[in-house]
JSON list of C-alpha atoms in Angstrom, two decimals:
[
{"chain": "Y", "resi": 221, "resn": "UNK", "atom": "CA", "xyz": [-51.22, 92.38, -55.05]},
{"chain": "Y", "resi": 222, "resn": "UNK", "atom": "CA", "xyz": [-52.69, 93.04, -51.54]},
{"chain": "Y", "resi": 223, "resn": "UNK", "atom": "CA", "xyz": [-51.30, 96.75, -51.70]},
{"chain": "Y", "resi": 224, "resn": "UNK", "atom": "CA", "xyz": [-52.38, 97.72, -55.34]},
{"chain": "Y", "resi": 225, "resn": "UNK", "atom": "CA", "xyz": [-55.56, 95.35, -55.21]},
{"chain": "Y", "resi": 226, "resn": "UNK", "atom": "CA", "xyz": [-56.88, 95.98, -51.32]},
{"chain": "Y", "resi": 227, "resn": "UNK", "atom": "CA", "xyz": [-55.50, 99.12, -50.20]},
{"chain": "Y", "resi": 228, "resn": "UNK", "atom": "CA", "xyz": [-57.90, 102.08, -49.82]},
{"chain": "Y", "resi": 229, "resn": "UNK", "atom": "CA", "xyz": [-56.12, 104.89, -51.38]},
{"chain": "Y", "resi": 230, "resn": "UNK", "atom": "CA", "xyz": [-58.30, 107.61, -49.36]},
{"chain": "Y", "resi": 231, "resn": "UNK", "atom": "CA", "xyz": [-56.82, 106.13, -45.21]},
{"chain": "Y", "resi": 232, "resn": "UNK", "atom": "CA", "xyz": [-54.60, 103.40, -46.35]},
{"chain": "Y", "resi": 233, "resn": "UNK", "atom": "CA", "xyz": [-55.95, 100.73, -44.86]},
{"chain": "Y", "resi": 234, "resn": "UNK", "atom": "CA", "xyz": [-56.84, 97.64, -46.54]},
{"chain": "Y", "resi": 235, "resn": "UNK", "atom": "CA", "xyz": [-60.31, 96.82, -48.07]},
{"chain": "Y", "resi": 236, "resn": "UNK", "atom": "CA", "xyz": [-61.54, 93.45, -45.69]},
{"chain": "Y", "resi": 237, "resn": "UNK", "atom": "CA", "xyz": [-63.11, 91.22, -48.11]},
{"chain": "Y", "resi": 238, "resn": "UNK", "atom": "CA", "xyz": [-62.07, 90.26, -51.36]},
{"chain": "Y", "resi": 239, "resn": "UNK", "atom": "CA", "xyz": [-64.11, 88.28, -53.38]},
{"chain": "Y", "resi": 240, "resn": "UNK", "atom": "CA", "xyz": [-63.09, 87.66, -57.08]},
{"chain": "Y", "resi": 241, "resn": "UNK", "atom": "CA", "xyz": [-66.34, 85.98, -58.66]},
{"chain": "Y", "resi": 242, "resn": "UNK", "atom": "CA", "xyz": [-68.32, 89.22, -57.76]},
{"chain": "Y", "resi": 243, "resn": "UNK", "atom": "CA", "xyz": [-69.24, 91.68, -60.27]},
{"chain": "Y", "resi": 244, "resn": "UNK", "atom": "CA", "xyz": [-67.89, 93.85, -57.55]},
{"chain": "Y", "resi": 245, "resn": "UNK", "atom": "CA", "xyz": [-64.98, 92.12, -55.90]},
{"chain": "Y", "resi": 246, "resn": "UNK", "atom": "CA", "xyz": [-64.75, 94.81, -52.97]},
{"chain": "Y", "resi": 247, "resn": "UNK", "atom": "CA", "xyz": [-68.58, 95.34, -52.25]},
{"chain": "Y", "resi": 248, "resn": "UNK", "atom": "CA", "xyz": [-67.68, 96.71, -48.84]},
{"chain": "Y", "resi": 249, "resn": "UNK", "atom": "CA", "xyz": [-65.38, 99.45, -48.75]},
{"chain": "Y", "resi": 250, "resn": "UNK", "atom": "CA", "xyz": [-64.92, 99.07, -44.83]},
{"chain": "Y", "resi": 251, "resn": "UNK", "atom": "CA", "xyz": [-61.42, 97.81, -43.36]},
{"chain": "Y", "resi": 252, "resn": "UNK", "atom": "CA", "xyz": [-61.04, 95.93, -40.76]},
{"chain": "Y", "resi": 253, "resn": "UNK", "atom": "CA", "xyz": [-58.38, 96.98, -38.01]},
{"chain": "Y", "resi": 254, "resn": "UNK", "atom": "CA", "xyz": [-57.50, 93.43, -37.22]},
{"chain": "Y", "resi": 255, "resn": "UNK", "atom": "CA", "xyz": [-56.13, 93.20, -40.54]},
{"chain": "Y", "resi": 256, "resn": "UNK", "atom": "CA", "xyz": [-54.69, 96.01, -41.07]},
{"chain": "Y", "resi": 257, "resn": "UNK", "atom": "CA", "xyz": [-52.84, 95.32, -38.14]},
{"chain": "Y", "resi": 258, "resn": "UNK", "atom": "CA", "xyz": [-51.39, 92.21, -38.63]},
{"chain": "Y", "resi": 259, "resn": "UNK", "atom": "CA", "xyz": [-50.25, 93.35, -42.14]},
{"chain": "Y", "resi": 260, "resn": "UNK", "atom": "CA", "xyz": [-48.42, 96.40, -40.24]},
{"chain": "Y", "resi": 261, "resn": "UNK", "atom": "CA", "xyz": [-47.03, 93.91, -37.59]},
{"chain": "Y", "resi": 262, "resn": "UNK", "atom": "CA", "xyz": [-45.67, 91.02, -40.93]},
{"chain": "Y", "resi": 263, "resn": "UNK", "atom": "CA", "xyz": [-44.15, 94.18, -42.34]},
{"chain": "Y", "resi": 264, "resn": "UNK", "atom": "CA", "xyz": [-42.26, 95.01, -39.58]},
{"chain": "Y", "resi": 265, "resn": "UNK", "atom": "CA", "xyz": [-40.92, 91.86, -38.96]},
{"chain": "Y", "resi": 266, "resn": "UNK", "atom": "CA", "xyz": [-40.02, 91.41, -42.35]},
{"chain": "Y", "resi": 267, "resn": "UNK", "atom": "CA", "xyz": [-38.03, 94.47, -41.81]},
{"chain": "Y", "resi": 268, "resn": "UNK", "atom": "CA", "xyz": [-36.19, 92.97, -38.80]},
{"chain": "Y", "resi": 269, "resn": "UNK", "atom": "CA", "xyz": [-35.71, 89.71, -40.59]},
{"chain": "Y", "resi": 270, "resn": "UNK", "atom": "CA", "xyz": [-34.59, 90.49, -43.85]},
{"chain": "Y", "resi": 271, "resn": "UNK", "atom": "CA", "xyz": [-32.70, 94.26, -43.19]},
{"chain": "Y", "resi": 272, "resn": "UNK", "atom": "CA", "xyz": [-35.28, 95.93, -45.78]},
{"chain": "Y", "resi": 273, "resn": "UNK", "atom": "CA", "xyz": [-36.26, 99.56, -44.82]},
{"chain": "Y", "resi": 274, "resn": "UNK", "atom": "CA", "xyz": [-38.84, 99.35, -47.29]},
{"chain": "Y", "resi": 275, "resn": "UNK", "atom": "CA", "xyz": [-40.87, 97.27, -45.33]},
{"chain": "Y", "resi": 276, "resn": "UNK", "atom": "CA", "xyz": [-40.68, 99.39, -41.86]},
{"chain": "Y", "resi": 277, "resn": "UNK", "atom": "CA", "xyz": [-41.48, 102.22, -43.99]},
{"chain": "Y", "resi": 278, "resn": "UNK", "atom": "CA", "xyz": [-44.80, 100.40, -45.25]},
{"chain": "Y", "resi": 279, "resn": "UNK", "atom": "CA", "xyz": [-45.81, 99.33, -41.55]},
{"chain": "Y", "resi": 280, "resn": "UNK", "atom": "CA", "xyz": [-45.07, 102.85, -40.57]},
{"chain": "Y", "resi": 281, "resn": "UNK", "atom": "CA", "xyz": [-47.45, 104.50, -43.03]},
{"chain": "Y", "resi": 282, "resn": "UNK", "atom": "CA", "xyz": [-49.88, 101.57, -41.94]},
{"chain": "Y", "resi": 283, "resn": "UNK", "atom": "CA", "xyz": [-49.66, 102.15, -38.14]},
{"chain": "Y", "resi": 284, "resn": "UNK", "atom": "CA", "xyz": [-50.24, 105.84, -38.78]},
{"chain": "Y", "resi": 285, "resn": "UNK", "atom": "CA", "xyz": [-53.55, 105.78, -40.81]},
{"chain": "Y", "resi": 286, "resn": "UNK", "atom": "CA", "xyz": [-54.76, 102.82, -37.91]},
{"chain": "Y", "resi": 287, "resn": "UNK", "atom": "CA", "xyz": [-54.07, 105.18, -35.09]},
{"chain": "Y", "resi": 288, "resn": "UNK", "atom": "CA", "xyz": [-55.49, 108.77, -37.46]},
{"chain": "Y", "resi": 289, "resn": "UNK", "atom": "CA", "xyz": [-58.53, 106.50, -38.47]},
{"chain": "Y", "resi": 290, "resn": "UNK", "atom": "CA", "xyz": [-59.60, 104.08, -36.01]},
{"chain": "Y", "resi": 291, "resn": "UNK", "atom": "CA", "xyz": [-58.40, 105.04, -32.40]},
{"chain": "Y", "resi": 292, "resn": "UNK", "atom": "CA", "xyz": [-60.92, 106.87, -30.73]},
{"chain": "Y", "resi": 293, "resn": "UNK", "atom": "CA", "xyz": [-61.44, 108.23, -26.85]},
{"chain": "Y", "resi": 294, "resn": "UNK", "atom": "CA", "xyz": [-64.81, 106.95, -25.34]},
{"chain": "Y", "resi": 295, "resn": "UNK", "atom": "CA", "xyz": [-65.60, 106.98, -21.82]},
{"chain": "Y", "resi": 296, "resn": "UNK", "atom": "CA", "xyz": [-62.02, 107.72, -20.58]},
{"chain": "Y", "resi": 297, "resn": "UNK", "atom": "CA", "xyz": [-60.66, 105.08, -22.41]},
{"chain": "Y", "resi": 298, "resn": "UNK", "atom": "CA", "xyz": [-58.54, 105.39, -25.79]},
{"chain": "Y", "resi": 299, "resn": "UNK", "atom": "CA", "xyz": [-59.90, 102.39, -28.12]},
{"chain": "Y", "resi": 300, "resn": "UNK", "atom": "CA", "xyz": [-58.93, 100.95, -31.55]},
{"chain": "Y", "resi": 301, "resn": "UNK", "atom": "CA", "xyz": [-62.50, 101.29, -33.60]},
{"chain": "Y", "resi": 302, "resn": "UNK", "atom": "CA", "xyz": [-63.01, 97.18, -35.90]},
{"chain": "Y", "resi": 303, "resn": "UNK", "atom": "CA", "xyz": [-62.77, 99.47, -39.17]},
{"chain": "Y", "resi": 304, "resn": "UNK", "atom": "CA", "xyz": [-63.23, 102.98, -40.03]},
{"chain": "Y", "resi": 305, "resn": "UNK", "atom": "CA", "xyz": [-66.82, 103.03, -40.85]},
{"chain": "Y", "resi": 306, "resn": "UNK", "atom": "CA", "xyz": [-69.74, 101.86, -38.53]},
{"chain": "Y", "resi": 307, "resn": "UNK", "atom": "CA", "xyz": [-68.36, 101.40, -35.17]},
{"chain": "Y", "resi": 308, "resn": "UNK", "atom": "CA", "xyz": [-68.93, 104.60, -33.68]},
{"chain": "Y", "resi": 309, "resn": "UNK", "atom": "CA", "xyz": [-72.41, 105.73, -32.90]},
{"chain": "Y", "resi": 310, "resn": "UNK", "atom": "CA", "xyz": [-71.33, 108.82, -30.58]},
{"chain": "Y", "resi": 311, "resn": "UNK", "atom": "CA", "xyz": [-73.64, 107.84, -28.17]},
{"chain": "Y", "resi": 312, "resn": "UNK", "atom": "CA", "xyz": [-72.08, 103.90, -28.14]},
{"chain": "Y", "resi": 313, "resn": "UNK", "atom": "CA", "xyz": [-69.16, 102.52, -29.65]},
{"chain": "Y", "resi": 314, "resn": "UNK", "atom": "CA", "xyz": [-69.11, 98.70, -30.80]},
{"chain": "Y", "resi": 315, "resn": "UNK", "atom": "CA", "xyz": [-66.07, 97.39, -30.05]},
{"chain": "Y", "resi": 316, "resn": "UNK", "atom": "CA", "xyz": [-64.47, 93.62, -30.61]},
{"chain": "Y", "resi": 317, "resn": "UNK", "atom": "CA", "xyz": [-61.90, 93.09, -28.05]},
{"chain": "Y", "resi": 318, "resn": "UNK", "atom": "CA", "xyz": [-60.21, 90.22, -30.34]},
{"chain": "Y", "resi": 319, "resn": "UNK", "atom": "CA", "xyz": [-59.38, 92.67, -32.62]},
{"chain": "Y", "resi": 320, "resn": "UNK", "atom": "CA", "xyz": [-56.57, 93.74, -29.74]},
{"chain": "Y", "resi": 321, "resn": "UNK", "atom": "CA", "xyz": [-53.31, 92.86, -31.25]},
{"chain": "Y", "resi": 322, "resn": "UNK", "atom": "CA", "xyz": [-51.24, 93.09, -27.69]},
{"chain": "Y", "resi": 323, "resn": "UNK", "atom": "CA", "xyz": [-47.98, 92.35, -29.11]},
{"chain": "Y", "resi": 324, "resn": "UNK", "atom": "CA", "xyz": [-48.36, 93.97, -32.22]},
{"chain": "Y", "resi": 325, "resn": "UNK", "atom": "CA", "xyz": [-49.52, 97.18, -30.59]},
{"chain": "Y", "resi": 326, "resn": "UNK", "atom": "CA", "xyz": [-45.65, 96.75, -28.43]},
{"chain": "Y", "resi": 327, "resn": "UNK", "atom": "CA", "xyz": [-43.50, 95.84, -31.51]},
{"chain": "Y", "resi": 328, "resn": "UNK", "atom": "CA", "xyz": [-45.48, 99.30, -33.00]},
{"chain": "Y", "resi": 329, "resn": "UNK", "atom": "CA", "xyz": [-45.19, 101.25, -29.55]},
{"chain": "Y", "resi": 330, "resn": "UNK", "atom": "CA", "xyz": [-41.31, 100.09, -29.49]},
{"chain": "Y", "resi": 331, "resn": "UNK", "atom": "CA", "xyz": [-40.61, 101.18, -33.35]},
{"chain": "Y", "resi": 332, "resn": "UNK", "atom": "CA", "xyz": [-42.53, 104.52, -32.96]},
{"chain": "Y", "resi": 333, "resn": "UNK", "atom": "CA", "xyz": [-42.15, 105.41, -29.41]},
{"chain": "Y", "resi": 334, "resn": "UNK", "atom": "CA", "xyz": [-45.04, 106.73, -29.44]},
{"chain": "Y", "resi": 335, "resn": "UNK", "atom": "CA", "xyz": [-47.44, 106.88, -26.34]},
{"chain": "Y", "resi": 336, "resn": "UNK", "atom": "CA", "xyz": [-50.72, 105.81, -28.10]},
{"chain": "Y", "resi": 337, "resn": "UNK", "atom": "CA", "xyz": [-49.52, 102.50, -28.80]},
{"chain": "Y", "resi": 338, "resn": "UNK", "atom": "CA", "xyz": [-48.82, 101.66, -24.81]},
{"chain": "Y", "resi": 339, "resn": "UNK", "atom": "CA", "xyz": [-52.17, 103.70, -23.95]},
{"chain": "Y", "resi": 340, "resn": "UNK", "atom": "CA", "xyz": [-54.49, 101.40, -26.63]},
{"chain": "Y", "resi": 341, "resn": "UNK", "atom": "CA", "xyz": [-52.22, 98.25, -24.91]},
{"chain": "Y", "resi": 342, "resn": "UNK", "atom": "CA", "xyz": [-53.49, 99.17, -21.16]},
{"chain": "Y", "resi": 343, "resn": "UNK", "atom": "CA", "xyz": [-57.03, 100.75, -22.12]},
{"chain": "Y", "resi": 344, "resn": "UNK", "atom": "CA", "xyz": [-57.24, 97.58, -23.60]},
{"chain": "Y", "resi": 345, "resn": "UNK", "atom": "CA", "xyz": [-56.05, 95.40, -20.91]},
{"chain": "Y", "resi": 346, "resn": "UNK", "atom": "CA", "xyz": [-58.20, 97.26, -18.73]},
{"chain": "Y", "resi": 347, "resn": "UNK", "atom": "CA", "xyz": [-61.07, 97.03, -20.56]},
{"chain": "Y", "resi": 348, "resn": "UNK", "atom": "CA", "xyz": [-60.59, 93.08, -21.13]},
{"chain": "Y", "resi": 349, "resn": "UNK", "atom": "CA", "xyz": [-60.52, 93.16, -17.11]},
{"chain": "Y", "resi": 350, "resn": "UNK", "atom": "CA", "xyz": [-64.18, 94.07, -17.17]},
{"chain": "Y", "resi": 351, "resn": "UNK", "atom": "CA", "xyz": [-65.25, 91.26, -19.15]},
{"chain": "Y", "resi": 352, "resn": "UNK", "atom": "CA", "xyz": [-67.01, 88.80, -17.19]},
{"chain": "Y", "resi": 353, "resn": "UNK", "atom": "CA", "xyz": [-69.33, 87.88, -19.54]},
{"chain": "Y", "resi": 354, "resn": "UNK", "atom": "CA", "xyz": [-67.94, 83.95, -20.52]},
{"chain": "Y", "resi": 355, "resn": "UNK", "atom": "CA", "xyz": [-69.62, 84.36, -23.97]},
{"chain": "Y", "resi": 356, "resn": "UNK", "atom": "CA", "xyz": [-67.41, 86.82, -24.77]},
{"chain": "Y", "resi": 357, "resn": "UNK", "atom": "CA", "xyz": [-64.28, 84.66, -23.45]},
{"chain": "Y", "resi": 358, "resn": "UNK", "atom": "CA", "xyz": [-65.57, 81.61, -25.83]},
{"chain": "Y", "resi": 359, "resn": "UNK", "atom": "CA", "xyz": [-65.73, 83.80, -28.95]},
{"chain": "Y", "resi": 360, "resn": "UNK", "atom": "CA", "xyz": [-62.64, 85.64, -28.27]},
{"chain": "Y", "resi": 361, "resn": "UNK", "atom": "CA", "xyz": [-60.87, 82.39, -28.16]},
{"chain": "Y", "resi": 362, "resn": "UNK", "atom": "CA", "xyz": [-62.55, 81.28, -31.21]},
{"chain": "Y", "resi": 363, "resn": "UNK", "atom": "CA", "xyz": [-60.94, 84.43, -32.72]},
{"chain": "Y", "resi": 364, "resn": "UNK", "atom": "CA", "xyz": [-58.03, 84.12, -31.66]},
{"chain": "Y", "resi": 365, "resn": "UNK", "atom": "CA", "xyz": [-57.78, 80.31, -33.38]},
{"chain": "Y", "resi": 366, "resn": "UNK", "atom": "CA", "xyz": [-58.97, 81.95, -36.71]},
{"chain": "Y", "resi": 367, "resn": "UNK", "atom": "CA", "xyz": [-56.09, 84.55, -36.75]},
{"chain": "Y", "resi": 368, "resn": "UNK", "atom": "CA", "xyz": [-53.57, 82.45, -36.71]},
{"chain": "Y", "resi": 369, "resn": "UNK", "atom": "CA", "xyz": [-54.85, 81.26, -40.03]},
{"chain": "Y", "resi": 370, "resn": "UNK", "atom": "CA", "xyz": [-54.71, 84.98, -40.79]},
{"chain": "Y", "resi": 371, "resn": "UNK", "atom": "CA", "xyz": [-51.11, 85.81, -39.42]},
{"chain": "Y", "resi": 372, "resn": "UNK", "atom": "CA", "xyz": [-49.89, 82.49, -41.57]},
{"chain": "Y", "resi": 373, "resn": "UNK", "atom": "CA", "xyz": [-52.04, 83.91, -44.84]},
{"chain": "Y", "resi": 374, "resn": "UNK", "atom": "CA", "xyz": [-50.40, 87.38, -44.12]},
{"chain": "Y", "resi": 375, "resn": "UNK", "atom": "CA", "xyz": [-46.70, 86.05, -43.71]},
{"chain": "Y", "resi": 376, "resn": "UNK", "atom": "CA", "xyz": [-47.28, 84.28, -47.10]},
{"chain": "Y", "resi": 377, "resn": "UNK", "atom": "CA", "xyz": [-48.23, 87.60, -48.37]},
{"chain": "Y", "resi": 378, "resn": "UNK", "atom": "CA", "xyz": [-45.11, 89.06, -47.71]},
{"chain": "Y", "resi": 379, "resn": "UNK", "atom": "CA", "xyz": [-42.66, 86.09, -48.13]},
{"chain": "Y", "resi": 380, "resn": "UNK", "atom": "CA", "xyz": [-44.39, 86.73, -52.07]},
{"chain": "Y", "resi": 381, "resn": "UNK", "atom": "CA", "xyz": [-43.84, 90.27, -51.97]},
{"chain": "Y", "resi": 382, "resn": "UNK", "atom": "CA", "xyz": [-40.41, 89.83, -50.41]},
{"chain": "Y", "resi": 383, "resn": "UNK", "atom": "CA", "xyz": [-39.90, 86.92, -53.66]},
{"chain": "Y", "resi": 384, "resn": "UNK", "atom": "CA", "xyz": [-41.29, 89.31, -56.67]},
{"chain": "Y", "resi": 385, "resn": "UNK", "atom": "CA", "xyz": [-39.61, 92.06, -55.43]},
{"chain": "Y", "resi": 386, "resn": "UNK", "atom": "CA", "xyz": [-36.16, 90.10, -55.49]},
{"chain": "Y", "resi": 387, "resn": "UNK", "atom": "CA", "xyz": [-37.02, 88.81, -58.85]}
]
């Protein structure tokens, strides 16, 4: 469902917001990296548990649209982008630094072996360094309490695929 429902077919990423009593149940097109990510990240750990290349190859083709679509350079540092559209203003970028999936971004960085995943981990790292600003520390933990009702919703997503697919 989540694939043929909530995938963008033009990046594939995943639409952010469903909403099925809508006339339009995806009203906003956008993605949203955090998402995407932990979708990537469930894949690839169904992979692991379960011996399915299916699933690697699905996080693979996932990681690879987030890093053609949503990392950017800015200011020296290389950046993950909160979705596709409406985060980069050339001049600014708006960032959300709860949206930086640390060990996600080293499961993908040890499965691909590819340099941007360690460079997003300590631009990132760097960048959270910087924060000083305790309003940002409040809502990042906030965040952070809220996707772990997202990494649970996402595991059930795939323990369903990983079900209908047996069936």
């Amino acid at each position: 469902w989540t694939d043929s429902t909530l995938r963008d077919k033009s990046n594939g990423l995943f639409y952010w917001r469903y909403n099925p009593v809508a006339p339009d149940p995806i009203a906003d097109k956008n993605n949203a990296t955090d998402g995407d990510t932990l979708i990537a990240w469930a894949l690839l750990r169904a992979q692991k548990q379960w011996q399915d290349k299916r699933y690697a190859t699905a996080s693979d083709a996932i990681t690879a649209s987030l890093l053609k679509y949503t990392v950017v350079t800015f200011a020296g540092r290389q950046v993950m982008l909160p979705g596709v559209k409406g985060f980069n203003r050339n001049d600014h970028l708006n960032l959300n630094p709860s949206y930086f999936i640390f060990p996600a971004w080293r499961a993908f960085a040890e499965r691909t072996h590819l340099t941007a995943w360690r460079t997003l981990q300590s631009d990132g790292q760097a960048l959270l360094g910087q924060c000083t600003d305790i309003t940002v520390l409040v809502r990042m933990k906030q965040y952070l309490q809220e996707m772990i009702s997202v990494i649970i919703c996402q595991t059930m997503v795939v323990i369903y695929m990983v079900i209908k697919n047996s069936a």
